[in-house]
């Protein structure tokens, strides 16, 4: 597995109903959190961003960012599936 990739993808729906997004890596998660998040002031979003940054700096394993992203997606009600 490449560094920063999740073992299992996460499927979210950050915008339109017909536009699902498959998140497979820390960089994908960070991009969604920065550009497409429906609740930009959410504490869960900020925690997920911090987790992604920690992984990118090599301080934490990708599973930490994945878990934080799932929690934030549930909080924002955009999580469709965690495979």
mmCIF file with all atom_site columns, C-alpha atoms in Angstrom:
data_model
loop_
_atom_site.group_PDB
_atom_site.id
_atom_site.type_symbol
_atom_site.label_atom_id
_atom_site.label_alt_id
_atom_site.label_comp_id
_atom_site.label_asym_id
_atom_site.label_entity_id
_atom_site.label_seq_id
_atom_site.pdbx_PDB_ins_code
_atom_site.Cartn_x
_atom_site.Cartn_y
_atom_site.Cartn_z
_atom_site.occupancy
_atom_site.B_iso_or_equiv
_atom_site.pdbx_formal_charge
_atom_site.auth_seq_id
_atom_site.auth_comp_id
_atom_site.auth_asym_id
_atom_site.auth_atom_id
_atom_site.pdbx_PDB_model_num
ATOM 1  C CA . UNK A 1 1  ? 0.000   0.000  0.000  1.00 0.00 ? 1  UNK A CA 1
ATOM 2  C CA . UNK A 1 2  ? 1.340   3.437  -0.911 1.00 0.00 ? 2  UNK A CA 1
ATOM 3  C CA . UNK A 1 3  ? 1.946   5.901  1.908  1.00 0.00 ? 3  UNK A CA 1
ATOM 4  C CA . UNK A 1 4  ? -1.125  7.985  2.645  1.00 0.00 ? 4  UNK A CA 1
ATOM 5  C CA . UNK A 1 5  ? -3.573  5.600  0.987  1.00 0.00 ? 5  UNK A CA 1
ATOM 6  C CA . UNK A 1 6  ? -6.470  4.157  2.936  1.00 0.00 ? 6  UNK A CA 1
ATOM 7  C CA . UNK A 1 7  ? -6.894  0.386  3.122  1.00 0.00 ? 7  UNK A CA 1
ATOM 8  C CA . UNK A 1 8  ? -10.563 0.825  2.289  1.00 0.00 ? 8  UNK A CA 1
ATOM 9  C CA . UNK A 1 9  ? -12.222 3.714  0.411  1.00 0.00 ? 9  UNK A CA 1
ATOM 10 C CA . UNK A 1 10 ? -14.851 6.025  1.876  1.00 0.00 ? 10 UNK A CA 1
ATOM 11 C CA . UNK A 1 11 ? -17.834 7.112  -0.213 1.00 0.00 ? 11 UNK A CA 1
ATOM 12 C CA . UNK A 1 12 ? -19.355 10.515 0.505  1.00 0.00 ? 12 UNK A CA 1
ATOM 13 C CA . UNK A 1 13 ? -21.843 12.856 -1.090 1.00 0.00 ? 13 UNK A CA 1
ATOM 14 C CA . UNK A 1 14 ? -20.603 16.384 -0.339 1.00 0.00 ? 14 UNK A CA 1
ATOM 15 C CA . UNK A 1 15 ? -22.825 18.198 -2.825 1.00 0.00 ? 15 UNK A CA 1
ATOM 16 C CA . UNK A 1 16 ? -25.418 17.228 -5.358 1.00 0.00 ? 16 UNK A CA 1
ATOM 17 C CA . UNK A 1 17 ? -27.288 13.970 -4.893 1.00 0.00 ? 17 UNK A CA 1
ATOM 18 C CA . UNK A 1 18 ? -25.959 12.536 -8.161 1.00 0.00 ? 18 UNK A CA 1
ATOM 19 C CA . UNK A 1 19 ? -22.309 13.291 -7.336 1.00 0.00 ? 19 UNK A CA 1
ATOM 20 C CA . UNK A 1 20 ? -20.834 10.673 -5.027 1.00 0.00 ? 20 UNK A CA 1
ATOM 21 C CA . UNK A 1 21 ? -17.146 10.921 -4.252 1.00 0.00 ? 21 UNK A CA 1
ATOM 22 C CA . UNK A 1 22 ? -14.784 8.063  -3.447 1.00 0.00 ? 22 UNK A CA 1
ATOM 23 C CA . UNK A 1 23 ? -12.031 9.073  -1.022 1.00 0.00 ? 23 UNK A CA 1
ATOM 24 C CA . UNK A 1 24 ? -9.045  6.706  -1.186 1.00 0.00 ? 24 UNK A CA 1
ATOM 25 C CA . UNK A 1 25 ? -6.194  8.660  0.378  1.00 0.00 ? 25 UNK A CA 1
ATOM 26 C CA . UNK A 1 26 ? -5.207  11.293 2.885  1.00 0.00 ? 26 UNK A CA 1
ATOM 27 C CA . UNK A 1 27 ? -4.694  13.816 0.087  1.00 0.00 ? 27 UNK A CA 1
ATOM 28 C CA . UNK A 1 28 ? -8.217  13.082 -1.253 1.00 0.00 ? 28 UNK A CA 1
ATOM 29 C CA . UNK A 1 29 ? -9.636  13.576 2.231  1.00 0.00 ? 29 UNK A CA 1
ATOM 30 C CA . UNK A 1 30 ? -7.740  16.834 2.734  1.00 0.00 ? 30 UNK A CA 1
ATOM 31 C CA . UNK A 1 31 ? -8.924  18.158 -0.630 1.00 0.00 ? 31 UNK A CA 1
ATOM 32 C CA . UNK A 1 32 ? -12.568 17.432 0.205  1.00 0.00 ? 32 UNK A CA 1
ATOM 33 C CA . UNK A 1 33 ? -12.178 18.955 3.669  1.00 0.00 ? 33 UNK A CA 1
ATOM 34 C CA . UNK A 1 34 ? -10.648 22.120 2.206  1.00 0.00 ? 34 UNK A CA 1
ATOM 35 C CA . UNK A 1 35 ? -12.766 22.592 -0.927 1.00 0.00 ? 35 UNK A CA 1
ATOM 36 C CA . UNK A 1 36 ? -16.058 20.741 -0.764 1.00 0.00 ? 36 UNK A CA 1
ATOM 37 C CA . UNK A 1 37 ? -17.064 20.476 2.886  1.00 0.00 ? 37 UNK A CA 1
ATOM 38 C CA . UNK A 1 38 ? -20.688 21.521 3.560  1.00 0.00 ? 38 UNK A CA 1
ATOM 39 C CA . UNK A 1 39 ? -19.973 22.795 7.099  1.00 0.00 ? 39 UNK A CA 1
ATOM 40 C CA . UNK A 1 40 ? -16.678 24.735 7.014  1.00 0.00 ? 40 UNK A CA 1
ATOM 41 C CA . UNK A 1 41 ? -16.794 25.792 10.687 1.00 0.00 ? 41 UNK A CA 1
ATOM 42 C CA . UNK A 1 42 ? -17.379 22.294 12.065 1.00 0.00 ? 42 UNK A CA 1
ATOM 43 C CA . UNK A 1 43 ? -15.068 21.159 14.868 1.00 0.00 ? 43 UNK A CA 1
ATOM 44 C CA . UNK A 1 44 ? -15.076 17.630 13.424 1.00 0.00 ? 44 UNK A CA 1
ATOM 45 C CA . UNK A 1 45 ? -13.881 19.025 10.079 1.00 0.00 ? 45 UNK A CA 1
ATOM 46 C CA . UNK A 1 46 ? -11.033 20.844 11.787 1.00 0.00 ? 46 UNK A CA 1
ATOM 47 C CA . UNK A 1 47 ? -10.053 17.701 13.709 1.00 0.00 ? 47 UNK A CA 1
ATOM 48 C CA . UNK A 1 48 ? -10.016 15.715 10.450 1.00 0.00 ? 48 UNK A CA 1
ATOM 49 C CA . UNK A 1 49 ? -7.859  18.381 8.798  1.00 0.00 ? 49 UNK A CA 1
ATOM 50 C CA . UNK A 1 50 ? -5.404  18.230 11.701 1.00 0.00 ? 50 UNK A CA 1
ATOM 51 C CA . UNK A 1 51 ? -5.297  14.432 11.393 1.00 0.00 ? 51 UNK A CA 1
ATOM 52 C CA . UNK A 1 52 ? -4.605  14.660 7.646  1.00 0.00 ? 52 UNK A CA 1
ATOM 53 C CA . UNK A 1 53 ? -1.788  17.131 8.264  1.00 0.00 ? 53 UNK A CA 1
ATOM 54 C CA . UNK A 1 54 ? -0.261  14.871 10.920 1.00 0.00 ? 54 UNK A CA 1
ATOM 55 C CA . UNK A 1 55 ? -0.243  11.978 8.444  1.00 0.00 ? 55 UNK A CA 1
ATOM 56 C CA . UNK A 1 56 ? 1.264   14.141 5.701  1.00 0.00 ? 56 UNK A CA 1
ATOM 57 C CA . UNK A 1 57 ? 4.034   15.174 8.099  1.00 0.00 ? 57 UNK A CA 1
ATOM 58 C CA . UNK A 1 58 ? 4.689   11.515 8.907  1.00 0.00 ? 58 UNK A CA 1
ATOM 59 C CA . UNK A 1 59 ? 3.574   11.832 12.531 1.00 0.00 ? 59 UNK A CA 1
ATOM 60 C CA . UNK A 1 60 ? 0.570   9.466  12.326 1.00 0.00 ? 60 UNK A CA 1
ATOM 61 C CA . UNK A 1 61 ? -0.520  6.480  10.209 1.00 0.00 ? 61 UNK A CA 1
ATOM 62 C CA . UNK A 1 62 ? -3.202  6.962  7.495  1.00 0.00 ? 62 UNK A CA 1
ATOM 63 C CA . UNK A 1 63 ? -5.806  5.074  9.554  1.00 0.00 ? 63 UNK A CA 1
ATOM 64 C CA . UNK A 1 64 ? -5.917  8.024  11.997 1.00 0.00 ? 64 UNK A CA 1
ATOM 65 C CA . UNK A 1 65 ? -6.890  10.421 9.204  1.00 0.00 ? 65 UNK A CA 1
ATOM 66 C CA . UNK A 1 66 ? -9.393  7.894  7.827  1.00 0.00 ? 66 UNK A CA 1
ATOM 67 C CA . UNK A 1 67 ? -11.106 7.533  11.209 1.00 0.00 ? 67 UNK A CA 1
ATOM 68 C CA . UNK A 1 68 ? -11.238 11.303 11.743 1.00 0.00 ? 68 UNK A CA 1
ATOM 69 C CA . UNK A 1 69 ? -12.607 11.815 8.229  1.00 0.00 ? 69 UNK A CA 1
ATOM 70 C CA . UNK A 1 70 ? -15.370 9.253  8.811  1.00 0.00 ? 70 UNK A CA 1
ATOM 71 C CA . UNK A 1 71 ? -16.369 10.937 12.083 1.00 0.00 ? 71 UNK A CA 1
ATOM 72 C CA . UNK A 1 72 ? -16.471 14.327 10.354 1.00 0.00 ? 72 UNK A CA 1
ATOM 73 C CA . UNK A 1 73 ? -18.450 12.932 7.398  1.00 0.00 ? 73 UNK A CA 1
ATOM 74 C CA . UNK A 1 74 ? -21.007 11.375 9.756  1.00 0.00 ? 74 UNK A CA 1
ATOM 75 C CA . UNK A 1 75 ? -21.268 14.671 11.629 1.00 0.00 ? 75 UNK A CA 1
ATOM 76 C CA . UNK A 1 76 ? -21.841 16.547 8.337  1.00 0.00 ? 76 UNK A CA 1
ATOM 77 C CA . UNK A 1 77 ? -24.301 13.840 7.197  1.00 0.00 ? 77 UNK A CA 1
ATOM 78 C CA . UNK A 1 78 ? -22.466 13.198 3.945  1.00 0.00 ? 78 UNK A CA 1
ATOM 79 C CA . UNK A 1 79 ? -21.139 9.697  4.628  1.00 0.00 ? 79 UNK A CA 1
ATOM 80 C CA . UNK A 1 80 ? -22.673 7.156  2.277  1.00 0.00 ? 80 UNK A CA 1
ATOM 81 C CA . UNK A 1 81 ? -20.478 4.142  2.787  1.00 0.00 ? 81 UNK A CA 1
ATOM 82 C CA . UNK A 1 82 ? -17.269 3.023  4.405  1.00 0.00 ? 82 UNK A CA 1
ATOM 83 C CA . UNK A 1 83 ? -16.215 -0.072 2.515  1.00 0.00 ? 83 UNK A CA 1
#
